[in-house]
Tab-separated table of C-alpha atoms in Angstrom:
chain	number	residue	atom	x	y	z
A	1271	UNK	CA	112.813	73.628	105.264
A	1272	UNK	CA	114.495	76.726	103.567
A	1273	UNK	CA	114.418	75.187	99.913
A	1274	UNK	CA	110.929	73.479	100.692
A	1275	UNK	CA	109.608	76.915	101.616
A	1276	UNK	CA	110.717	78.463	98.596
A	1277	UNK	CA	109.885	75.916	96.054
A	1278	UNK	CA	107.865	77.771	93.819
A	1279	UNK	CA	110.296	81.048	93.529
A	1280	UNK	CA	112.949	78.540	92.852
A	1281	UNK	CA	111.237	76.665	90.007
A	1282	UNK	CA	109.925	79.607	88.359
A	1283	UNK	CA	113.739	81.018	88.420
A	1284	UNK	CA	114.953	77.673	87.181
A	1285	UNK	CA	117.250	77.530	89.760
A	1286	UNK	CA	115.743	74.768	92.113
A	1287	UNK	CA	118.004	71.918	90.834
A	1288	UNK	CA	121.195	74.041	91.298
A	1289	UNK	CA	120.101	74.684	94.999
A	1290	UNK	CA	119.460	70.920	95.581
A	1291	UNK	CA	122.732	69.860	94.169
A	1292	UNK	CA	124.579	72.302	96.702
A	1293	UNK	CA	122.923	70.286	99.621
A	1294	UNK	CA	125.159	68.292	101.659
A	1295	UNK	CA	124.198	64.642	102.275
A	1296	UNK	CA	121.200	64.795	104.987
A	1297	UNK	CA	121.401	62.833	108.011
A	1298	UNK	CA	117.548	61.593	108.919
A	1299	UNK	CA	119.305	60.188	112.208
A	1300	UNK	CA	118.828	63.779	113.991
A	1301	UNK	CA	114.984	63.577	113.398
A	1302	UNK	CA	112.774	62.585	116.388
A	1303	UNK	CA	109.342	61.292	116.481
A	1304	UNK	CA	106.649	60.492	113.996
A	1305	UNK	CA	105.718	63.944	113.480
A	1306	UNK	CA	109.288	65.296	112.546
A	1307	UNK	CA	109.928	62.184	110.282
A	1308	UNK	CA	106.519	63.126	108.400
A	1309	UNK	CA	107.451	66.481	108.035
A	1310	UNK	CA	110.930	65.915	106.770
A	1311	UNK	CA	109.696	63.340	104.202
A	1312	UNK	CA	106.923	65.513	103.061
A	1313	UNK	CA	109.400	68.241	102.522
A	1314	UNK	CA	111.474	66.055	100.487
A	1315	UNK	CA	108.723	64.684	98.622
A	1316	UNK	CA	107.872	68.120	97.248
A	1317	UNK	CA	111.435	68.913	96.760
A	1318	UNK	CA	111.782	65.897	94.595
A	1319	UNK	CA	108.694	66.691	92.407
A	1320	UNK	CA	109.992	70.385	91.945
A	1321	UNK	CA	113.393	68.771	91.020
A	1322	UNK	CA	112.284	66.399	88.432
A	1323	UNK	CA	109.551	68.569	86.604
A	1324	UNK	CA	111.185	71.858	86.976
A	1325	UNK	CA	111.632	72.248	83.190
A	1326	UNK	CA	108.165	70.528	82.376
A	1327	UNK	CA	107.968	67.238	80.319
A	1328	UNK	CA	110.721	68.319	77.871
A	1329	UNK	CA	113.447	68.944	80.438
A	1330	UNK	CA	113.297	65.890	82.812
A	1331	UNK	CA	116.043	64.622	84.497
A	1332	UNK	CA	116.608	60.786	84.650
A	1333	UNK	CA	118.529	60.682	88.298
A	1334	UNK	CA	117.652	62.184	91.502
A	1335	UNK	CA	120.977	63.283	93.073
A	1336	UNK	CA	122.508	61.128	96.001
A	1337	UNK	CA	122.179	64.109	98.381
A	1338	UNK	CA	118.316	64.028	98.194
A	1339	UNK	CA	117.843	60.376	97.011
A	1340	UNK	CA	119.474	58.815	100.027
A	1341	UNK	CA	117.975	60.515	102.687
A	1342	UNK	CA	114.445	60.523	101.031
A	1343	UNK	CA	114.433	56.857	100.507
A	1344	UNK	CA	115.784	56.379	104.138
A	1345	UNK	CA	112.974	58.324	105.316
A	1346	UNK	CA	110.385	56.675	103.218
A	1347	UNK	CA	111.321	52.876	104.577
A	1348	UNK	CA	111.137	54.357	107.782
A	1349	UNK	CA	107.438	55.218	107.221
A	1350	UNK	CA	106.612	52.465	104.929
A	1351	UNK	CA	106.059	55.014	101.837
A	1352	UNK	CA	107.436	54.908	98.377
A	1353	UNK	CA	109.836	57.749	97.637
A	1354	UNK	CA	107.586	59.981	95.724
A	1355	UNK	CA	104.761	62.376	96.688
A	1356	UNK	CA	101.711	60.624	97.870
A	1357	UNK	CA	98.205	61.628	98.898
A	1358	UNK	CA	99.267	61.528	102.495
A	1359	UNK	CA	101.855	64.196	102.001
A	1360	UNK	CA	99.826	66.608	99.997
A	1361	UNK	CA	96.228	66.263	101.656
A	1362	UNK	CA	97.192	65.009	105.220
A	1363	UNK	CA	100.535	66.328	106.329
A	1364	UNK	CA	100.921	69.777	104.606
A	1365	UNK	CA	98.752	72.082	106.266
A	1366	UNK	CA	98.421	74.364	109.347
A	1367	UNK	CA	96.181	76.757	110.810
A	1368	UNK	CA	96.540	80.612	110.382
A	1369	UNK	CA	94.885	80.879	113.522
A	1370	UNK	CA	95.740	77.955	115.930
A	1371	UNK	CA	92.711	78.588	117.822
A	1372	UNK	CA	90.426	79.148	114.964
A	1373	UNK	CA	88.325	76.848	113.193
A	1374	UNK	CA	89.011	74.079	110.486
A	1375	UNK	CA	87.821	76.343	107.627
A	1376	UNK	CA	89.737	76.933	104.498
A	1377	UNK	CA	89.860	80.632	105.360
A	1378	UNK	CA	91.900	79.646	108.294
A	1379	UNK	CA	94.117	77.107	106.754
A	1380	UNK	CA	97.134	77.288	104.773
A	1381	UNK	CA	99.911	75.004	103.225
A	1382	UNK	CA	103.125	74.377	104.692
A	1383	UNK	CA	104.981	73.790	101.400
A	1384	UNK	CA	103.702	74.748	97.708
A	1385	UNK	CA	104.503	74.089	94.310
A	1386	UNK	CA	103.743	76.406	91.401
A	1387	UNK	CA	99.969	77.319	90.757
A	1388	UNK	CA	99.431	79.996	93.431
A	1389	UNK	CA	96.011	80.061	94.933
A	1390	UNK	CA	94.487	77.307	93.087
A	1391	UNK	CA	97.434	75.058	94.342
A	1392	UNK	CA	96.645	75.883	97.733
A	1393	UNK	CA	92.942	75.452	96.967
A	1394	UNK	CA	93.353	72.052	95.471
A	1395	UNK	CA	94.801	70.621	98.630
A	1396	UNK	CA	93.187	72.227	101.153
A	1397	UNK	CA	89.696	71.288	99.645
A	1398	UNK	CA	90.957	67.906	99.406
A	1399	UNK	CA	91.986	68.145	103.113
A	1400	UNK	CA	88.287	69.343	103.852
A	1401	UNK	CA	87.088	66.280	102.140
A	1402	UNK	CA	89.118	63.933	104.162
A	1403	UNK	CA	87.987	65.652	107.535
A	1404	UNK	CA	84.297	65.580	106.527
A	1405	UNK	CA	85.073	61.663	106.211
A	1406	UNK	CA	86.291	61.614	109.940
A	1407	UNK	CA	82.635	60.796	111.477
A	1408	UNK	CA	82.191	58.111	108.769
A	1409	UNK	CA	85.439	56.321	110.090
A	1410	UNK	CA	84.057	56.539	113.563
A	1411	UNK	CA	80.395	55.326	112.273
A	1412	UNK	CA	82.485	52.383	110.681
A	1413	UNK	CA	83.702	51.226	113.992
A	1414	UNK	CA	80.320	51.589	115.352
A	1415	UNK	CA	78.934	49.450	112.411
A	1416	UNK	CA	81.416	46.600	113.008
A	1417	UNK	CA	80.671	46.499	116.480
A	1418	UNK	CA	76.963	46.282	115.987
A	1419	UNK	CA	77.196	43.501	113.705
A	1420	UNK	CA	79.520	41.783	115.807
A	1421	UNK	CA	76.944	42.063	118.742
A	1422	UNK	CA	73.791	41.752	116.594
A	1423	UNK	CA	72.761	45.114	117.740
A	1424	UNK	CA	70.284	46.323	114.726
A	1425	UNK	CA	69.447	49.560	116.587
A	1426	UNK	CA	72.962	50.956	116.933
A	1427	UNK	CA	73.619	49.307	113.381
A	1428	UNK	CA	70.803	51.480	111.906
A	1429	UNK	CA	72.258	54.754	113.430
A	1430	UNK	CA	75.770	53.931	112.559
A	1431	UNK	CA	74.887	53.425	108.786
A	1432	UNK	CA	72.698	56.584	108.965
A	1433	UNK	CA	75.908	58.554	110.544
A	1434	UNK	CA	78.068	56.998	107.700
A	1435	UNK	CA	75.649	57.999	105.004
A	1436	UNK	CA	75.669	61.753	106.431
A	1437	UNK	CA	79.437	61.845	106.631
A	1438	UNK	CA	79.898	60.718	102.786
A	1439	UNK	CA	77.151	63.376	101.753
A	1440	UNK	CA	79.458	65.964	103.737
A	1441	UNK	CA	82.407	64.762	101.656
A	1442	UNK	CA	80.421	65.574	98.494
A	1443	UNK	CA	79.595	69.063	99.944
A	1444	UNK	CA	83.233	69.758	100.719
A	1445	UNK	CA	84.144	68.764	97.336
A	1446	UNK	CA	82.055	71.158	95.699
A	1447	UNK	CA	84.437	73.775	97.016
A	1448	UNK	CA	87.099	73.014	94.439
A	1449	UNK	CA	85.053	75.141	91.988
A	1450	UNK	CA	85.266	78.224	94.114
A	1451	UNK	CA	89.196	77.666	95.061
A	1452	UNK	CA	90.836	76.207	92.062
A	1453	UNK	CA	91.005	77.494	88.288
A	1454	UNK	CA	90.798	74.681	85.813
A	1455	UNK	CA	93.405	76.069	83.500
A	1456	UNK	CA	96.052	76.531	85.928
A	1457	UNK	CA	95.292	73.017	87.605
A	1458	UNK	CA	95.555	71.333	84.166
A	1459	UNK	CA	97.987	73.559	82.600
A	1460	UNK	CA	100.416	74.157	85.796
A	1461	UNK	CA	99.627	71.998	88.759
A	1462	UNK	CA	98.968	68.386	87.407
A	1463	UNK	CA	102.751	67.933	85.981
A	1464	UNK	CA	104.024	68.377	89.642
A	1465	UNK	CA	101.845	65.547	90.819
A	1466	UNK	CA	102.724	63.135	88.189
A	1467	UNK	CA	105.046	60.061	88.890
A	1468	UNK	CA	107.236	57.813	86.432
A	1469	UNK	CA	105.095	54.900	86.088
A	1470	UNK	CA	102.871	54.640	83.215
A	1471	UNK	CA	103.824	58.116	82.234
A	1472	UNK	CA	105.328	58.058	78.549
A	1473	UNK	CA	107.541	61.282	79.283
A	1474	UNK	CA	109.463	58.682	81.898
A	1475	UNK	CA	109.260	55.593	80.514
A	1476	UNK	CA	111.871	54.040	82.327
A	1477	UNK	CA	111.300	55.563	85.611
A	1478	UNK	CA	113.990	57.542	87.757
A	1479	UNK	CA	117.410	56.672	89.119
A	1480	UNK	CA	117.835	57.073	92.901
A	1481	UNK	CA	121.455	57.755	92.953
A	1482	UNK	CA	123.348	55.992	95.865
A	1483	UNK	CA	120.209	53.878	96.346
A	1484	UNK	CA	119.818	51.619	93.345
A	1485	UNK	CA	121.590	51.615	89.856
A	1486	UNK	CA	118.673	50.899	87.940
A	1487	UNK	CA	115.840	53.200	87.504
A	1488	UNK	CA	112.697	52.804	89.658
A	1489	UNK	CA	109.074	53.398	88.808
A	1490	UNK	CA	106.355	55.011	91.081
A	1491	UNK	CA	102.747	56.185	90.340
A	1492	UNK	CA	101.984	60.044	91.046
A	1493	UNK	CA	99.795	61.285	93.773
A	1494	UNK	CA	95.910	60.199	93.313
A	1495	UNK	CA	92.580	60.210	95.144
A	1496	UNK	CA	92.775	56.348	94.857
A	1497	UNK	CA	95.604	56.656	97.608
A	1498	UNK	CA	93.204	57.817	100.082
A	1499	UNK	CA	92.368	55.022	102.469
A	1500	UNK	CA	88.774	56.384	103.019
A	1501	UNK	CA	87.106	55.237	100.057
A	1502	UNK	CA	88.972	51.834	100.313
A	1503	UNK	CA	87.438	51.529	103.641
A	1504	UNK	CA	84.190	52.435	102.677
A	1505	UNK	CA	84.167	49.784	99.810
A	1506	UNK	CA	85.440	47.151	102.149
A	1507	UNK	CA	82.589	47.735	104.603
A	1508	UNK	CA	79.986	47.955	102.147
A	1509	UNK	CA	81.171	44.783	100.001
A	1510	UNK	CA	81.766	46.887	96.699
A	1511	UNK	CA	83.712	44.800	94.293
A	1512	UNK	CA	85.227	46.504	91.170
A	1513	UNK	CA	86.189	45.224	87.822
A	1514	UNK	CA	89.294	43.327	87.512
A	1515	UNK	CA	91.294	46.292	86.140
A	1516	UNK	CA	89.930	48.814	88.605
A	1517	UNK	CA	90.598	46.497	91.322
A	1518	UNK	CA	94.189	45.898	90.348
A	1519	UNK	CA	94.780	49.668	90.048
A	1520	UNK	CA	93.144	50.396	93.673
A	1521	UNK	CA	94.987	47.524	95.047
A	1522	UNK	CA	98.299	48.844	93.960
A	1523	UNK	CA	97.538	52.364	95.204
A	1524	UNK	CA	97.378	50.783	98.743
A	1525	UNK	CA	101.123	50.536	98.628
A	1526	UNK	CA	101.221	54.431	98.516
A	1527	UNK	CA	99.271	54.751	101.943
A	1528	UNK	CA	100.617	55.080	105.135
A	1529	UNK	CA	101.080	51.709	106.670
A	1530	UNK	CA	98.646	52.139	109.620
A	1531	UNK	CA	95.830	53.225	106.907
A	1532	UNK	CA	96.303	50.302	104.523
A	1533	UNK	CA	96.180	48.037	107.473
A	1534	UNK	CA	92.761	49.703	108.504
A	1535	UNK	CA	91.406	48.828	104.836
A	1536	UNK	CA	92.643	45.070	105.195
A	1537	UNK	CA	91.267	44.603	108.684
A	1538	UNK	CA	87.868	45.994	107.404
A	1539	UNK	CA	88.151	43.601	104.624
A	1540	UNK	CA	89.066	40.668	106.874
A	1541	UNK	CA	85.931	41.532	109.264
A	1542	UNK	CA	82.238	40.200	109.355
A	1543	UNK	CA	80.349	40.926	105.950
A	1544	UNK	CA	77.807	43.907	106.759
A	1545	UNK	CA	75.991	43.155	103.449
A	1546	UNK	CA	75.590	39.434	104.242
A	1547	UNK	CA	74.418	40.424	108.035
A	1548	UNK	CA	71.685	42.902	106.664
A	1549	UNK	CA	70.500	40.526	104.090
A	1550	UNK	CA	70.175	37.543	106.864
A	1551	UNK	CA	68.416	39.702	109.052
A	1552	UNK	CA	66.016	41.317	106.384
A	1553	UNK	CA	64.762	44.154	108.067
A	1554	UNK	CA	63.643	46.979	105.892
A	1555	UNK	CA	65.180	49.718	108.208
A	1556	UNK	CA	68.542	48.209	107.859
A	1557	UNK	CA	68.242	47.352	104.291
A	1558	UNK	CA	67.099	51.248	103.602
A	1559	UNK	CA	70.090	52.413	105.942
A	1560	UNK	CA	72.650	50.111	104.027
A	1561	UNK	CA	71.400	51.262	100.722
A	1562	UNK	CA	71.262	54.960	101.745
A	1563	UNK	CA	75.280	54.540	102.305
A	1564	UNK	CA	75.600	52.891	98.814
A	1565	UNK	CA	73.521	55.726	97.334
A	1566	UNK	CA	75.828	58.452	98.857
A	1567	UNK	CA	78.854	56.694	97.739
A	1568	UNK	CA	77.400	56.781	94.282
A	1569	UNK	CA	76.536	60.380	94.439
A	1570	UNK	CA	80.395	61.102	95.765
A	1571	UNK	CA	81.785	59.185	92.741
A	1572	UNK	CA	79.221	60.962	90.347
A	1573	UNK	CA	80.399	64.283	91.722
A	1574	UNK	CA	83.759	63.126	91.577
A	1575	UNK	CA	83.322	62.697	87.790
A	1576	UNK	CA	81.823	66.048	87.301
A	1577	UNK	CA	84.915	67.679	88.950
A	1578	UNK	CA	87.444	65.674	86.795
A	1579	UNK	CA	85.341	66.743	83.752
A	1580	UNK	CA	85.615	70.339	84.337
A	1581	UNK	CA	89.418	70.168	85.561
A	1582	UNK	CA	90.837	67.548	83.043
A	1583	UNK	CA	88.582	66.432	80.314
A	1584	UNK	CA	87.311	69.731	79.371
A	1585	UNK	CA	90.853	71.550	79.143
A	1586	UNK	CA	92.390	68.362	77.763
A	1587	UNK	CA	89.827	68.822	74.614
A	1588	UNK	CA	90.616	72.536	74.511
A	1589	UNK	CA	94.601	71.865	74.263
A	1590	UNK	CA	93.927	69.124	71.824
A	1591	UNK	CA	92.028	71.620	69.897
A	1592	UNK	CA	94.805	74.381	70.097
A	1593	UNK	CA	97.261	72.056	69.047
A	1594	UNK	CA	95.648	70.391	65.940
A	1595	UNK	CA	95.281	74.168	64.748
A	1596	UNK	CA	98.934	74.884	65.760
A	1597	UNK	CA	97.762	78.029	67.234
A	1598	UNK	CA	100.606	80.084	68.951
A	1599	UNK	CA	99.101	80.797	72.703
A	1600	UNK	CA	100.574	82.085	76.001
A	1601	UNK	CA	97.635	80.531	77.259
A	1602	UNK	CA	98.635	78.495	80.487
A	1603	UNK	CA	96.616	75.487	79.271
A	1604	UNK	CA	99.108	75.401	76.588
A	1605	UNK	CA	101.822	74.382	79.050
A	1606	UNK	CA	100.182	71.089	79.914
A	1607	UNK	CA	102.293	68.071	79.279
A	1608	UNK	CA	101.020	65.864	76.264
A	1609	UNK	CA	101.791	62.614	78.449
A	1610	UNK	CA	98.777	63.341	80.787
A	1611	UNK	CA	96.056	64.004	78.478
A	1612	UNK	CA	92.881	61.972	79.738
A	1613	UNK	CA	95.034	60.283	82.378
A	1614	UNK	CA	95.225	60.685	86.200
A	1615	UNK	CA	98.625	61.682	87.974
A	1616	UNK	CA	98.259	58.360	89.341
A	1617	UNK	CA	98.618	56.907	85.715
A	1618	UNK	CA	95.023	55.586	85.319
A	1619	UNK	CA	92.874	56.398	82.305
A	1620	UNK	CA	90.965	58.471	84.457
A	1621	UNK	CA	87.507	59.019	83.294
A	1622	UNK	CA	86.903	55.191	82.117
A	1623	UNK	CA	88.268	54.357	85.754
A	1624	UNK	CA	85.752	56.768	87.688
A	1625	UNK	CA	82.850	55.634	85.526
A	1626	UNK	CA	83.942	51.727	86.229
A	1627	UNK	CA	84.219	52.105	90.046
A	1628	UNK	CA	80.880	54.246	90.044
A	1629	UNK	CA	78.974	51.758	88.170
A	1630	UNK	CA	80.239	48.804	90.563
A	1631	UNK	CA	79.207	50.761	93.533
A	1632	UNK	CA	75.853	51.088	92.446
A	1633	UNK	CA	75.721	47.049	92.110
A	1634	UNK	CA	76.398	46.794	95.910
A	1635	UNK	CA	72.891	48.097	96.596
A	1636	UNK	CA	70.774	45.481	98.133
A	1637	UNK	CA	67.889	44.699	95.262
A	1638	UNK	CA	64.662	45.564	97.197
A	1639	UNK	CA	61.659	47.716	96.522
A	1640	UNK	CA	60.419	47.855	99.952
A	1641	UNK	CA	58.069	45.289	99.890
A	1642	UNK	CA	59.465	41.843	98.369
A	1643	UNK	CA	61.918	39.941	100.002
A	1644	UNK	CA	65.450	41.446	99.175
A	1645	UNK	CA	67.811	39.255	97.232
A	1646	UNK	CA	71.691	38.717	97.305
């Protein structure tokens, strides 16, 4: 963990690659239990991102050395994850309480491993963690929703849908903290590259060779909010059906989830149709509660678009303007990789993707004005 705990200093001193190259071949066999496996894989994930992107998009390595690649791939196989930093590493595993008996609030939270970006790097992942935490009551409510549908318990179903809507609303409120804890220029110019992958990335068109694992280069997408199982679960429960391209991207992102998370999404998808049940029953209170969940999910996705606009679209426009004028500048924005302009770190065309999934979420609502018989 020594290298992992000092990643920022090593990267800024341009010495991380030298330190990694000195490492012996690590043996994951000494690790015991799921928690140690997750911690070790998370540390190697951050080291890998630092190693690849230490010199930015113009000093990229094409090969991950065997002393890092072999144990990293072995741990990833054990945990059912690809050998690259994923959402579950950055947002779900990489945190600790400053005061163990204190609350789960951002002032009492810190990261275990950091990359360059200072307080903005910490803020980005801690706010993301709080968004996931706000979803916990919603995950519990989903189980209550499914049980209520199976038991035809409409009173319990209405209550569970209201709990789900409240949880999604809390996620939106948690996301609003991003503005207070992350500087847009720092995020765009410094942080994003370290979350980028080697698929759909013009800086690494062939991918990355994992030495000692496979001779041919492998391609993996970078970390993305689309890798969070929470919204996948909500979409499946509410019957949201995305367009072809967006659905294909989201389906691929499920391969970047912990296997148990992916299985939960699949189980919900294979379960009873909540939307069809609400339509068949035809009770106004159930249709109102169902549409309330859809409305809150649309509101969350609308706000995500606002956040992406401030942290990606607007900074990207500023960078393009400076480059078109050939203005010399030491501003942190000018360090942003050109390959990521208007794209998410997962490789998607970020704004068109977000608007597409927002619009198809709207379509999941049951057309109903409160008086007439609803239609499917």
